[in-house]
């Protein structure tokens, strides 16, 4: 397998031949948000498939690509079709886009996802700003040789999700009368959904939502000094909380239904990161 450092460097070379603007913000688009790229002007699209040796998502409907461009005059890069751990990729591979964006000099990253609601005060179609996480994936993306140019061997994780961004997002949404929850996101590896017993345990641990992504990306982003904002869309109540069986189809249906709301929140988040 090609060394990660070589892959990062060759990818940067590939991208810099095609992209002229310098993104300030990176955005990882979760389930249902792929069309957000339609809001971007002066687009340059770089499919993962055209980047030599780049891992490519196997999930149906997750076409992997970087989309560079501008939103309201803010230079940014979107990642469409993120890679998941449950697809069999290594943690190093799924966090590769974060390292690429860091090398391109972004300052903050917005990570979005679909999640199951554990907090019983949540309901389907709610959104949640991630204030902290529980890494229950069984792995850590920083295992292995430390890439010193990104960050230290034993990074502090007390403030992965940037307080000032969380507060600004909350305040801006309040002014716009957009409701948002806040809470702790717990990552399981998937691809099987959790059992009701697991969800009861996670609730006791303080988790508010559960999903199969985001945590590795947030750890790697924070390791390299990026500001991080995480936003979950609650597409279903977690196993055992509602009597309904969980299905990926339901997750996609709800993501599609609430897409305009998610896009509105994301636009506010981009404006905040653009100013901070
Ligand atoms: N569990 C794990 N991942 C998810 C869920 C869930 O209930 N909903 C959306 N992604």
PDB file of C-alpha atoms and ligand atoms in Angstrom:
ATOM      1  CA  UNK A   1       0.000   0.000   0.000  1.00  0.00           C
ATOM      2  CA  UNK A   2       1.212   3.486  -0.841  1.00  0.00           C
ATOM      3  CA  UNK A   3       2.444   5.437   2.214  1.00  0.00           C
ATOM      4  CA  UNK A   4      -0.114   7.936   3.495  1.00  0.00           C
ATOM      5  CA  UNK A   5       2.357  10.847   3.374  1.00  0.00           C
ATOM      6  CA  UNK A   6       3.118  10.141  -0.297  1.00  0.00           C
ATOM      7  CA  UNK A   7      -0.579   9.900  -1.058  1.00  0.00           C
ATOM      8  CA  UNK A   8      -1.269  13.224   0.678  1.00  0.00           C
ATOM      9  CA  UNK A   9       1.533  14.945  -1.216  1.00  0.00           C
ATOM     10  CA  UNK A  10       0.636  13.508  -4.625  1.00  0.00           C
ATOM     11  CA  UNK A  11      -3.030  14.434  -4.084  1.00  0.00           C
ATOM     12  CA  UNK A  12      -2.104  18.027  -3.174  1.00  0.00           C
ATOM     13  CA  UNK A  13      -0.030  18.205  -6.350  1.00  0.00           C
ATOM     14  CA  UNK A  14      -2.948  16.877  -8.414  1.00  0.00           C
ATOM     15  CA  UNK A  15      -5.403  19.339  -6.862  1.00  0.00           C
ATOM     16  CA  UNK A  16      -3.155  22.378  -7.075  1.00  0.00           C
ATOM     17  CA  UNK A  17      -2.808  21.897 -10.837  1.00  0.00           C
ATOM     18  CA  UNK A  18      -6.586  22.314 -11.186  1.00  0.00           C
ATOM     19  CA  UNK A  19      -7.706  24.615  -8.383  1.00  0.00           C
ATOM     20  CA  UNK A  20      -6.764  28.243  -8.237  1.00  0.00           C
ATOM     21  CA  UNK A  21      -8.689  29.496  -5.189  1.00  0.00           C
ATOM     22  CA  UNK A  22      -7.501  28.858  -1.644  1.00  0.00           C
ATOM     23  CA  UNK A  23     -10.325  27.439   0.498  1.00  0.00           C
ATOM     24  CA  UNK A  24     -10.775  28.810   4.011  1.00  0.00           C
ATOM     25  CA  UNK A  25     -13.370  26.246   5.068  1.00  0.00           C
ATOM     26  CA  UNK A  26     -13.888  22.543   4.457  1.00  0.00           C
ATOM     27  CA  UNK A  27     -17.316  20.902   4.603  1.00  0.00           C
ATOM     28  CA  UNK A  28     -17.983  17.168   4.813  1.00  0.00           C
ATOM     29  CA  UNK A  29     -21.438  16.572   3.400  1.00  0.00           C
ATOM     30  CA  UNK A  30     -23.364  13.772   5.126  1.00  0.00           C
ATOM     31  CA  UNK A  31     -26.303  11.708   3.853  1.00  0.00           C
ATOM     32  CA  UNK A  32     -28.729  13.717   1.761  1.00  0.00           C
ATOM     33  CA  UNK A  33     -26.609  16.865   1.597  1.00  0.00           C
ATOM     34  CA  UNK A  34     -24.790  16.048  -1.641  1.00  0.00           C
ATOM     35  CA  UNK A  35     -26.855  18.527  -3.651  1.00  0.00           C
ATOM     36  CA  UNK A  36     -25.550  21.366  -1.508  1.00  0.00           C
ATOM     37  CA  UNK A  37     -22.809  21.697  -4.094  1.00  0.00           C
ATOM     38  CA  UNK A  38     -25.452  23.297  -6.354  1.00  0.00           C
ATOM     39  CA  UNK A  39     -25.160  26.423  -4.166  1.00  0.00           C
ATOM     40  CA  UNK A  40     -21.476  26.847  -4.954  1.00  0.00           C
ATOM     41  CA  UNK A  41     -20.179  29.279  -7.564  1.00  0.00           C
ATOM     42  CA  UNK A  42     -16.997  29.091  -9.648  1.00  0.00           C
ATOM     43  CA  UNK A  43     -16.900  25.336  -9.090  1.00  0.00           C
ATOM     44  CA  UNK A  44     -13.982  23.022  -9.765  1.00  0.00           C
ATOM     45  CA  UNK A  45     -14.915  19.380  -9.256  1.00  0.00           C
ATOM     46  CA  UNK A  46     -12.263  16.779  -8.594  1.00  0.00           C
ATOM     47  CA  UNK A  47     -13.664  13.225  -8.440  1.00  0.00           C
ATOM     48  CA  UNK A  48     -11.791  10.924  -6.035  1.00  0.00           C
ATOM     49  CA  UNK A  49     -11.654   8.416  -8.900  1.00  0.00           C
ATOM     50  CA  UNK A  50      -9.354  10.660 -10.968  1.00  0.00           C
ATOM     51  CA  UNK A  51      -6.849  11.056  -8.106  1.00  0.00           C
ATOM     52  CA  UNK A  52      -4.213   8.305  -8.372  1.00  0.00           C
ATOM     53  CA  UNK A  53      -4.450   5.736  -5.536  1.00  0.00           C
ATOM     54  CA  UNK A  54      -7.295   7.586  -3.801  1.00  0.00           C
ATOM     55  CA  UNK A  55      -9.795   5.361  -1.917  1.00  0.00           C
ATOM     56  CA  UNK A  56     -13.330   5.468  -3.347  1.00  0.00           C
ATOM     57  CA  UNK A  57     -16.603   5.074  -1.422  1.00  0.00           C
ATOM     58  CA  UNK A  58     -18.568   1.868  -1.988  1.00  0.00           C
ATOM     59  CA  UNK A  59     -21.878   3.175  -0.591  1.00  0.00           C
ATOM     60  CA  UNK A  60     -24.594   3.539  -3.223  1.00  0.00           C
ATOM     61  CA  UNK A  61     -25.333   7.195  -3.851  1.00  0.00           C
ATOM     62  CA  UNK A  62     -22.039   8.348  -2.344  1.00  0.00           C
ATOM     63  CA  UNK A  63     -20.178   9.651  -5.358  1.00  0.00           C
ATOM     64  CA  UNK A  64     -16.863  10.791  -3.944  1.00  0.00           C
ATOM     65  CA  UNK A  65     -15.499  14.145  -5.027  1.00  0.00           C
ATOM     66  CA  UNK A  66     -14.022  17.413  -3.836  1.00  0.00           C
ATOM     67  CA  UNK A  67     -15.971  20.478  -4.943  1.00  0.00           C
ATOM     68  CA  UNK A  68     -13.988  23.711  -4.748  1.00  0.00           C
ATOM     69  CA  UNK A  69     -15.654  27.093  -5.145  1.00  0.00           C
ATOM     70  CA  UNK A  70     -17.304  30.010  -3.431  1.00  0.00           C
ATOM     71  CA  UNK A  71     -20.398  30.431  -1.290  1.00  0.00           C
ATOM     72  CA  UNK A  72     -21.284  34.100  -0.632  1.00  0.00           C
ATOM     73  CA  UNK A  73     -17.726  35.041  -1.526  1.00  0.00           C
ATOM     74  CA  UNK A  74     -16.255  32.579   0.971  1.00  0.00           C
ATOM     75  CA  UNK A  75     -13.747  30.185  -0.580  1.00  0.00           C
ATOM     76  CA  UNK A  76     -14.471  26.640   0.452  1.00  0.00           C
ATOM     77  CA  UNK A  77     -14.113  22.993  -0.421  1.00  0.00           C
ATOM     78  CA  UNK A  78     -16.898  20.454  -0.053  1.00  0.00           C
ATOM     79  CA  UNK A  79     -16.337  16.735   0.328  1.00  0.00           C
ATOM     80  CA  UNK A  80     -19.157  14.823  -1.321  1.00  0.00           C
ATOM     81  CA  UNK A  81     -19.450  11.097  -0.640  1.00  0.00           C
ATOM     82  CA  UNK A  82     -17.355  10.624   2.484  1.00  0.00           C
ATOM     83  CA  UNK A  83     -15.682   7.307   3.155  1.00  0.00           C
ATOM     84  CA  UNK A  84     -16.960   5.173   6.044  1.00  0.00           C
ATOM     85  CA  UNK A  85     -15.105   2.801   8.348  1.00  0.00           C
ATOM     86  CA  UNK A  86     -17.788   0.134   7.802  1.00  0.00           C
ATOM     87  CA  UNK A  87     -16.909   0.021   4.110  1.00  0.00           C
ATOM     88  CA  UNK A  88     -13.667  -1.662   5.115  1.00  0.00           C
ATOM     89  CA  UNK A  89     -11.379   1.325   4.718  1.00  0.00           C
ATOM     90  CA  UNK A  90      -8.752   2.021   7.344  1.00  0.00           C
ATOM     91  CA  UNK A  91      -9.171   4.971   9.698  1.00  0.00           C
ATOM     92  CA  UNK A  92      -6.207   6.533   7.894  1.00  0.00           C
ATOM     93  CA  UNK A  93      -8.040   6.307   4.573  1.00  0.00           C
ATOM     94  CA  UNK A  94     -11.339   7.740   5.790  1.00  0.00           C
ATOM     95  CA  UNK A  95      -9.595  10.753   7.315  1.00  0.00           C
ATOM     96  CA  UNK A  96      -7.454  11.398   4.247  1.00  0.00           C
ATOM     97  CA  UNK A  97      -9.717  14.227   2.948  1.00  0.00           C
ATOM     98  CA  UNK A  98      -9.251  16.089   6.260  1.00  0.00           C
ATOM     99  CA  UNK A  99      -5.476  15.943   5.947  1.00  0.00           C
ATOM    100  CA  UNK A 100      -5.653  17.022   2.318  1.00  0.00           C
ATOM    101  CA  UNK A 101      -7.812  20.023   3.243  1.00  0.00           C
ATOM    102  CA  UNK A 102      -5.512  20.914   6.144  1.00  0.00           C
ATOM    103  CA  UNK A 103      -2.569  20.908   3.732  1.00  0.00           C
ATOM    104  CA  UNK A 104      -4.573  23.204   1.472  1.00  0.00           C
ATOM    105  CA  UNK A 105      -4.653  25.593   4.450  1.00  0.00           C
ATOM    106  CA  UNK A 106      -8.299  25.544   5.486  1.00  0.00           C
ATOM    107  CA  UNK A 107      -8.896  26.994   8.961  1.00  0.00           C
ATOM    108  CA  UNK A 108     -12.108  25.286   9.956  1.00  0.00           C
ATOM    109  CA  UNK A 109     -14.061  22.193   9.054  1.00  0.00           C
ATOM    110  CA  UNK A 110     -17.815  21.610   9.201  1.00  0.00           C
ATOM    111  CA  UNK A 111     -18.688  17.930   9.546  1.00  0.00           C
ATOM    112  CA  UNK A 112     -22.274  16.847   8.938  1.00  0.00           C
ATOM    113  CA  UNK A 113     -23.977  13.496   9.340  1.00  0.00           C
ATOM    114  CA  UNK A 114     -27.217  11.592   9.772  1.00  0.00           C
ATOM    115  CA  UNK A 115     -27.695  10.130  13.231  1.00  0.00           C
ATOM    116  CA  UNK A 116     -30.114   8.190  15.391  1.00  0.00           C
ATOM    117  CA  UNK A 117     -31.619  10.111  18.309  1.00  0.00           C
ATOM    118  CA  UNK A 118     -30.896   8.680  21.756  1.00  0.00           C
ATOM    119  CA  UNK A 119     -32.020  11.659  23.838  1.00  0.00           C
ATOM    120  CA  UNK A 120     -35.758  11.169  24.315  1.00  0.00           C
ATOM    121  CA  UNK A 121     -36.346  14.915  24.040  1.00  0.00           C
ATOM    122  CA  UNK A 122     -35.205  14.725  20.426  1.00  0.00           C
ATOM    123  CA  UNK A 123     -37.502  13.950  17.550  1.00  0.00           C
ATOM    124  CA  UNK A 124     -37.011  12.819  13.978  1.00  0.00           C
ATOM    125  CA  UNK A 125     -36.035  15.785  11.736  1.00  0.00           C
ATOM    126  CA  UNK A 126     -34.327  17.659  14.583  1.00  0.00           C
ATOM    127  CA  UNK A 127     -30.789  18.922  14.124  1.00  0.00           C
ATOM    128  CA  UNK A 128     -28.063  18.751  16.752  1.00  0.00           C
ATOM    129  CA  UNK A 129     -24.855  20.735  17.147  1.00  0.00           C
ATOM    130  CA  UNK A 130     -22.206  18.297  18.370  1.00  0.00           C
ATOM    131  CA  UNK A 131     -20.630  19.556  21.617  1.00  0.00           C
ATOM    132  CA  UNK A 132     -18.461  16.478  22.250  1.00  0.00           C
ATOM    133  CA  UNK A 133     -18.219  12.854  21.209  1.00  0.00           C
ATOM    134  CA  UNK A 134     -17.721   9.326  22.476  1.00  0.00           C
ATOM    135  CA  UNK A 135     -15.437   7.248  20.294  1.00  0.00           C
ATOM    136  CA  UNK A 136     -17.004   3.774  20.427  1.00  0.00           C
ATOM    137  CA  UNK A 137     -15.710   2.797  16.982  1.00  0.00           C
ATOM    138  CA  UNK A 138     -13.114   0.484  18.529  1.00  0.00           C
ATOM    139  CA  UNK A 139     -10.302   2.272  16.740  1.00  0.00           C
ATOM    140  CA  UNK A 140      -8.519   5.613  16.582  1.00  0.00           C
ATOM    141  CA  UNK A 141      -7.408   7.374  13.392  1.00  0.00           C
ATOM    142  CA  UNK A 142      -4.130   8.498  14.987  1.00  0.00           C
ATOM    143  CA  UNK A 143      -2.863   4.966  15.681  1.00  0.00           C
ATOM    144  CA  UNK A 144       0.403   4.313  13.862  1.00  0.00           C
ATOM    145  CA  UNK A 145       3.301   6.600  13.084  1.00  0.00           C
ATOM    146  CA  UNK A 146       2.478  10.146  14.184  1.00  0.00           C
ATOM    147  CA  UNK A 147       2.493  12.651  11.334  1.00  0.00           C
ATOM    148  CA  UNK A 148       4.379  15.367  13.221  1.00  0.00           C
ATOM    149  CA  UNK A 149       3.745  17.981  10.554  1.00  0.00           C
ATOM    150  CA  UNK A 150       0.031  17.802  11.480  1.00  0.00           C
ATOM    151  CA  UNK A 151       0.125  17.562  15.261  1.00  0.00           C
ATOM    152  CA  UNK A 152       1.557  15.965  18.378  1.00  0.00           C
ATOM    153  CA  UNK A 153       1.659  12.288  19.362  1.00  0.00           C
ATOM    154  CA  UNK A 154      -0.780  12.646  22.280  1.00  0.00           C
ATOM    155  CA  UNK A 155      -3.225  15.403  21.359  1.00  0.00           C
ATOM    156  CA  UNK A 156      -5.532  16.893  23.947  1.00  0.00           C
ATOM    157  CA  UNK A 157      -9.189  16.184  23.162  1.00  0.00           C
ATOM    158  CA  UNK A 158     -10.863  18.426  25.745  1.00  0.00           C
ATOM    159  CA  UNK A 159     -12.205  20.828  23.130  1.00  0.00           C
ATOM    160  CA  UNK A 160     -12.495  19.061  19.793  1.00  0.00           C
ATOM    161  CA  UNK A 161     -15.642  20.984  18.813  1.00  0.00           C
ATOM    162  CA  UNK A 162     -14.835  24.693  18.872  1.00  0.00           C
ATOM    163  CA  UNK A 163     -16.817  26.543  21.544  1.00  0.00           C
ATOM    164  CA  UNK A 164     -16.808  29.906  19.785  1.00  0.00           C
ATOM    165  CA  UNK A 165     -18.230  28.363  16.590  1.00  0.00           C
ATOM    166  CA  UNK A 166     -20.904  26.475  18.548  1.00  0.00           C
ATOM    167  CA  UNK A 167     -21.982  29.649  20.354  1.00  0.00           C
ATOM    168  CA  UNK A 168     -22.038  31.735  17.174  1.00  0.00           C
ATOM    169  CA  UNK A 169     -24.063  29.102  15.338  1.00  0.00           C
ATOM    170  CA  UNK A 170     -26.551  28.814  18.195  1.00  0.00           C
ATOM    171  CA  UNK A 171     -26.969  32.598  18.389  1.00  0.00           C
ATOM    172  CA  UNK A 172     -27.351  33.077  14.640  1.00  0.00           C
ATOM    173  CA  UNK A 173     -29.933  30.288  14.410  1.00  0.00           C
ATOM    174  CA  UNK A 174     -31.838  31.740  17.361  1.00  0.00           C
ATOM    175  CA  UNK A 175     -32.030  35.108  15.570  1.00  0.00           C
ATOM    176  CA  UNK A 176     -33.444  33.330  12.532  1.00  0.00           C
ATOM    177  CA  UNK A 177     -35.909  31.391  14.678  1.00  0.00           C
ATOM    178  CA  UNK A 178     -34.352  28.078  13.630  1.00  0.00           C
ATOM    179  CA  UNK A 179     -34.502  25.486  16.406  1.00  0.00           C
ATOM    180  CA  UNK A 180     -31.439  23.371  17.111  1.00  0.00           C
ATOM    181  CA  UNK A 181     -30.487  20.811  19.752  1.00  0.00           C
ATOM    182  CA  UNK A 182     -27.038  20.378  21.244  1.00  0.00           C
ATOM    183  CA  UNK A 183     -25.512  17.143  22.411  1.00  0.00           C
ATOM    184  CA  UNK A 184     -22.985  14.356  22.435  1.00  0.00           C
ATOM    185  CA  UNK A 185     -22.489  12.148  19.389  1.00  0.00           C
ATOM    186  CA  UNK A 186     -21.404   8.557  19.811  1.00  0.00           C
ATOM    187  CA  UNK A 187     -19.820   6.649  16.944  1.00  0.00           C
ATOM    188  CA  UNK A 188     -20.306   2.923  16.401  1.00  0.00           C
ATOM    189  CA  UNK A 189     -18.520   1.213  13.544  1.00  0.00           C
ATOM    190  CA  UNK A 190     -21.700  -0.084  11.888  1.00  0.00           C
ATOM    191  CA  UNK A 191     -22.779  -1.289   9.402  1.00  0.00           C
ATOM    192  CA  UNK A 192     -25.264  -3.124  11.640  1.00  0.00           C
ATOM    193  CA  UNK A 193     -27.430  -0.741  13.615  1.00  0.00           C
ATOM    194  CA  UNK A 194     -27.140  -0.799  17.384  1.00  0.00           C
ATOM    195  CA  UNK A 195     -29.185  -3.068  19.633  1.00  0.00           C
ATOM    196  CA  UNK A 196     -31.696  -1.613  22.114  1.00  0.00           C
ATOM    197  CA  UNK A 197     -29.413  -2.787  24.971  1.00  0.00           C
ATOM    198  CA  UNK A 198     -26.490  -0.877  23.490  1.00  0.00           C
ATOM    199  CA  UNK A 199     -28.602   2.240  23.099  1.00  0.00           C
ATOM    200  CA  UNK A 200     -29.738   2.027  26.749  1.00  0.00           C
ATOM    201  CA  UNK A 201     -26.069   1.794  27.757  1.00  0.00           C
ATOM    202  CA  UNK A 202     -25.079   4.738  25.522  1.00  0.00           C
ATOM    203  CA  UNK A 203     -27.823   6.861  27.097  1.00  0.00           C
ATOM    204  CA  UNK A 204     -26.446   6.124  30.550  1.00  0.00           C
ATOM    205  CA  UNK A 205     -23.035   7.242  29.279  1.00  0.00           C
ATOM    206  CA  UNK A 206     -24.520  10.587  28.251  1.00  0.00           C
ATOM    207  CA  UNK A 207     -24.796  10.126  24.485  1.00  0.00           C
ATOM    208  CA  UNK A 208     -27.560  12.062  22.718  1.00  0.00           C
ATOM    209  CA  UNK A 209     -27.162  10.703  19.187  1.00  0.00           C
ATOM    210  CA  UNK A 210     -25.481   7.759  17.488  1.00  0.00           C
ATOM    211  CA  UNK A 211     -23.966   7.366  14.045  1.00  0.00           C
ATOM    212  CA  UNK A 212     -21.291   5.661  11.975  1.00  0.00           C
ATOM    213  CA  UNK A 213     -19.017   8.559  10.994  1.00  0.00           C
ATOM    214  CA  UNK A 214     -17.647  11.983  12.008  1.00  0.00           C
ATOM    215  CA  UNK A 215     -15.567  10.993  15.060  1.00  0.00           C
ATOM    216  CA  UNK A 216     -12.427   9.918  13.138  1.00  0.00           C
ATOM    217  CA  UNK A 217     -12.610  13.042  10.975  1.00  0.00           C
ATOM    218  CA  UNK A 218     -13.097  15.284  14.022  1.00  0.00           C
ATOM    219  CA  UNK A 219     -10.131  13.697  15.848  1.00  0.00           C
ATOM    220  CA  UNK A 220      -7.815  14.144  12.868  1.00  0.00           C
ATOM    221  CA  UNK A 221      -9.043  17.698  12.263  1.00  0.00           C
ATOM    222  CA  UNK A 222      -8.510  18.672  15.891  1.00  0.00           C
ATOM    223  CA  UNK A 223      -5.095  16.951  15.951  1.00  0.00           C
ATOM    224  CA  UNK A 224      -3.986  19.247  13.153  1.00  0.00           C
ATOM    225  CA  UNK A 225      -5.311  22.389  14.820  1.00  0.00           C
ATOM    226  CA  UNK A 226      -8.446  22.916  12.742  1.00  0.00           C
ATOM    227  CA  UNK A 227     -11.537  24.505  14.244  1.00  0.00           C
ATOM    228  CA  UNK A 228     -14.356  21.959  14.133  1.00  0.00           C
ATOM    229  CA  UNK A 229     -18.117  22.339  13.885  1.00  0.00           C
ATOM    230  CA  UNK A 230     -20.250  19.181  13.828  1.00  0.00           C
ATOM    231  CA  UNK A 231     -23.940  19.030  12.911  1.00  0.00           C
ATOM    232  CA  UNK A 232     -26.167  15.936  13.002  1.00  0.00           C
ATOM    233  CA  UNK A 233     -29.534  15.446  11.391  1.00  0.00           C
ATOM    234  CA  UNK A 234     -31.680  13.131  13.508  1.00  0.00           C
ATOM    235  CA  UNK A 235     -33.125  10.876  10.817  1.00  0.00           C
ATOM    236  CA  UNK A 236     -34.617   8.275  13.176  1.00  0.00           C
ATOM    237  CA  UNK A 237     -34.876   7.504  16.847  1.00  0.00           C
ATOM    238  CA  UNK A 238     -32.222   4.955  17.856  1.00  0.00           C
ATOM    239  CA  UNK A 239     -32.971   1.245  18.289  1.00  0.00           C
ATOM    240  CA  UNK A 240     -35.452   0.468  21.050  1.00  0.00           C
ATOM    241  CA  UNK A 241     -36.469   4.100  21.559  1.00  0.00           C
ATOM    242  CA  UNK A 242     -39.154   3.870  18.941  1.00  0.00           C
ATOM    243  CA  UNK A 243     -40.809   0.555  18.165  1.00  0.00           C
ATOM    244  CA  UNK A 244     -40.058   1.045  14.462  1.00  0.00           C
ATOM    245  CA  UNK A 245     -37.432  -1.126  12.767  1.00  0.00           C
ATOM    246  CA  UNK A 246     -34.382   0.794  11.547  1.00  0.00           C
ATOM    247  CA  UNK A 247     -33.663   0.973   7.852  1.00  0.00           C
ATOM    248  CA  UNK A 248     -31.225   2.848   5.639  1.00  0.00           C
ATOM    249  CA  UNK A 249     -34.151   3.659   3.331  1.00  0.00           C
ATOM    250  CA  UNK A 250     -35.852   5.516   6.173  1.00  0.00           C
ATOM    251  CA  UNK A 251     -32.635   7.407   6.936  1.00  0.00           C
ATOM    252  CA  UNK A 252     -32.390   8.472   3.285  1.00  0.00           C
ATOM    253  CA  UNK A 253     -36.081   9.418   3.098  1.00  0.00           C
ATOM    254  CA  UNK A 254     -35.877  11.689   6.133  1.00  0.00           C
ATOM    255  CA  UNK A 255     -32.552  13.183   4.975  1.00  0.00           C
ATOM    256  CA  UNK A 256     -34.217  14.029   1.672  1.00  0.00           C
ATOM    257  CA  UNK A 257     -37.280  15.512   3.392  1.00  0.00           C
ATOM    258  CA  UNK A 258     -35.320  17.810   5.701  1.00  0.00           C
ATOM    259  CA  UNK A 259     -32.692  18.722   3.136  1.00  0.00           C
ATOM    260  CA  UNK A 260     -33.834  22.371   2.773  1.00  0.00           C
ATOM    261  CA  UNK A 261     -33.635  22.852   6.560  1.00  0.00           C
ATOM    262  CA  UNK A 262     -30.220  21.194   6.759  1.00  0.00           C
ATOM    263  CA  UNK A 263     -28.985  23.351   3.885  1.00  0.00           C
ATOM    264  CA  UNK A 264     -30.195  26.513   5.671  1.00  0.00           C
ATOM    265  CA  UNK A 265     -28.311  25.561   8.833  1.00  0.00           C
ATOM    266  CA  UNK A 266     -25.218  24.736   6.810  1.00  0.00           C
ATOM    267  CA  UNK A 267     -25.342  28.131   5.062  1.00  0.00           C
ATOM    268  CA  UNK A 268     -25.396  29.871   8.447  1.00  0.00           C
ATOM    269  CA  UNK A 269     -22.524  27.653   9.642  1.00  0.00           C
ATOM    270  CA  UNK A 270     -20.447  28.497   6.562  1.00  0.00           C
ATOM    271  CA  UNK A 271     -21.001  32.219   7.111  1.00  0.00           C
ATOM    272  CA  UNK A 272     -19.892  31.892  10.731  1.00  0.00           C
ATOM    273  CA  UNK A 273     -16.737  29.944   9.868  1.00  0.00           C
ATOM    274  CA  UNK A 274     -16.033  32.407   7.062  1.00  0.00           C
ATOM    275  CA  UNK A 275     -16.021  35.269   9.573  1.00  0.00           C
ATOM    276  CA  UNK A 276     -14.128  33.495  12.384  1.00  0.00           C
TER     277      UNK A 276
HETATM  278  N1  LIG B   1     -27.521   4.394  14.184  1.00  0.00           N
HETATM  279  C1  LIG B   1     -26.322   4.532  13.570  1.00  0.00           C
HETATM  280  N2  LIG B   1     -26.132   5.319  12.523  1.00  0.00           N
HETATM  281  C2  LIG B   1     -27.183   6.010  12.061  1.00  0.00           C
HETATM  282  C3  LIG B   1     -28.454   5.918  12.653  1.00  0.00           C
HETATM  283  C4  LIG B   1     -28.627   5.068  13.783  1.00  0.00           C
HETATM  284  O1  LIG B   1     -29.722   4.935  14.356  1.00  0.00           O
HETATM  285  N3  LIG B   1     -29.279   6.739  11.944  1.00  0.00           N
HETATM  286  C5  LIG B   1     -28.514   7.318  10.977  1.00  0.00           C
HETATM  287  N4  LIG B   1     -27.255   6.865  11.029  1.00  0.00           N
END
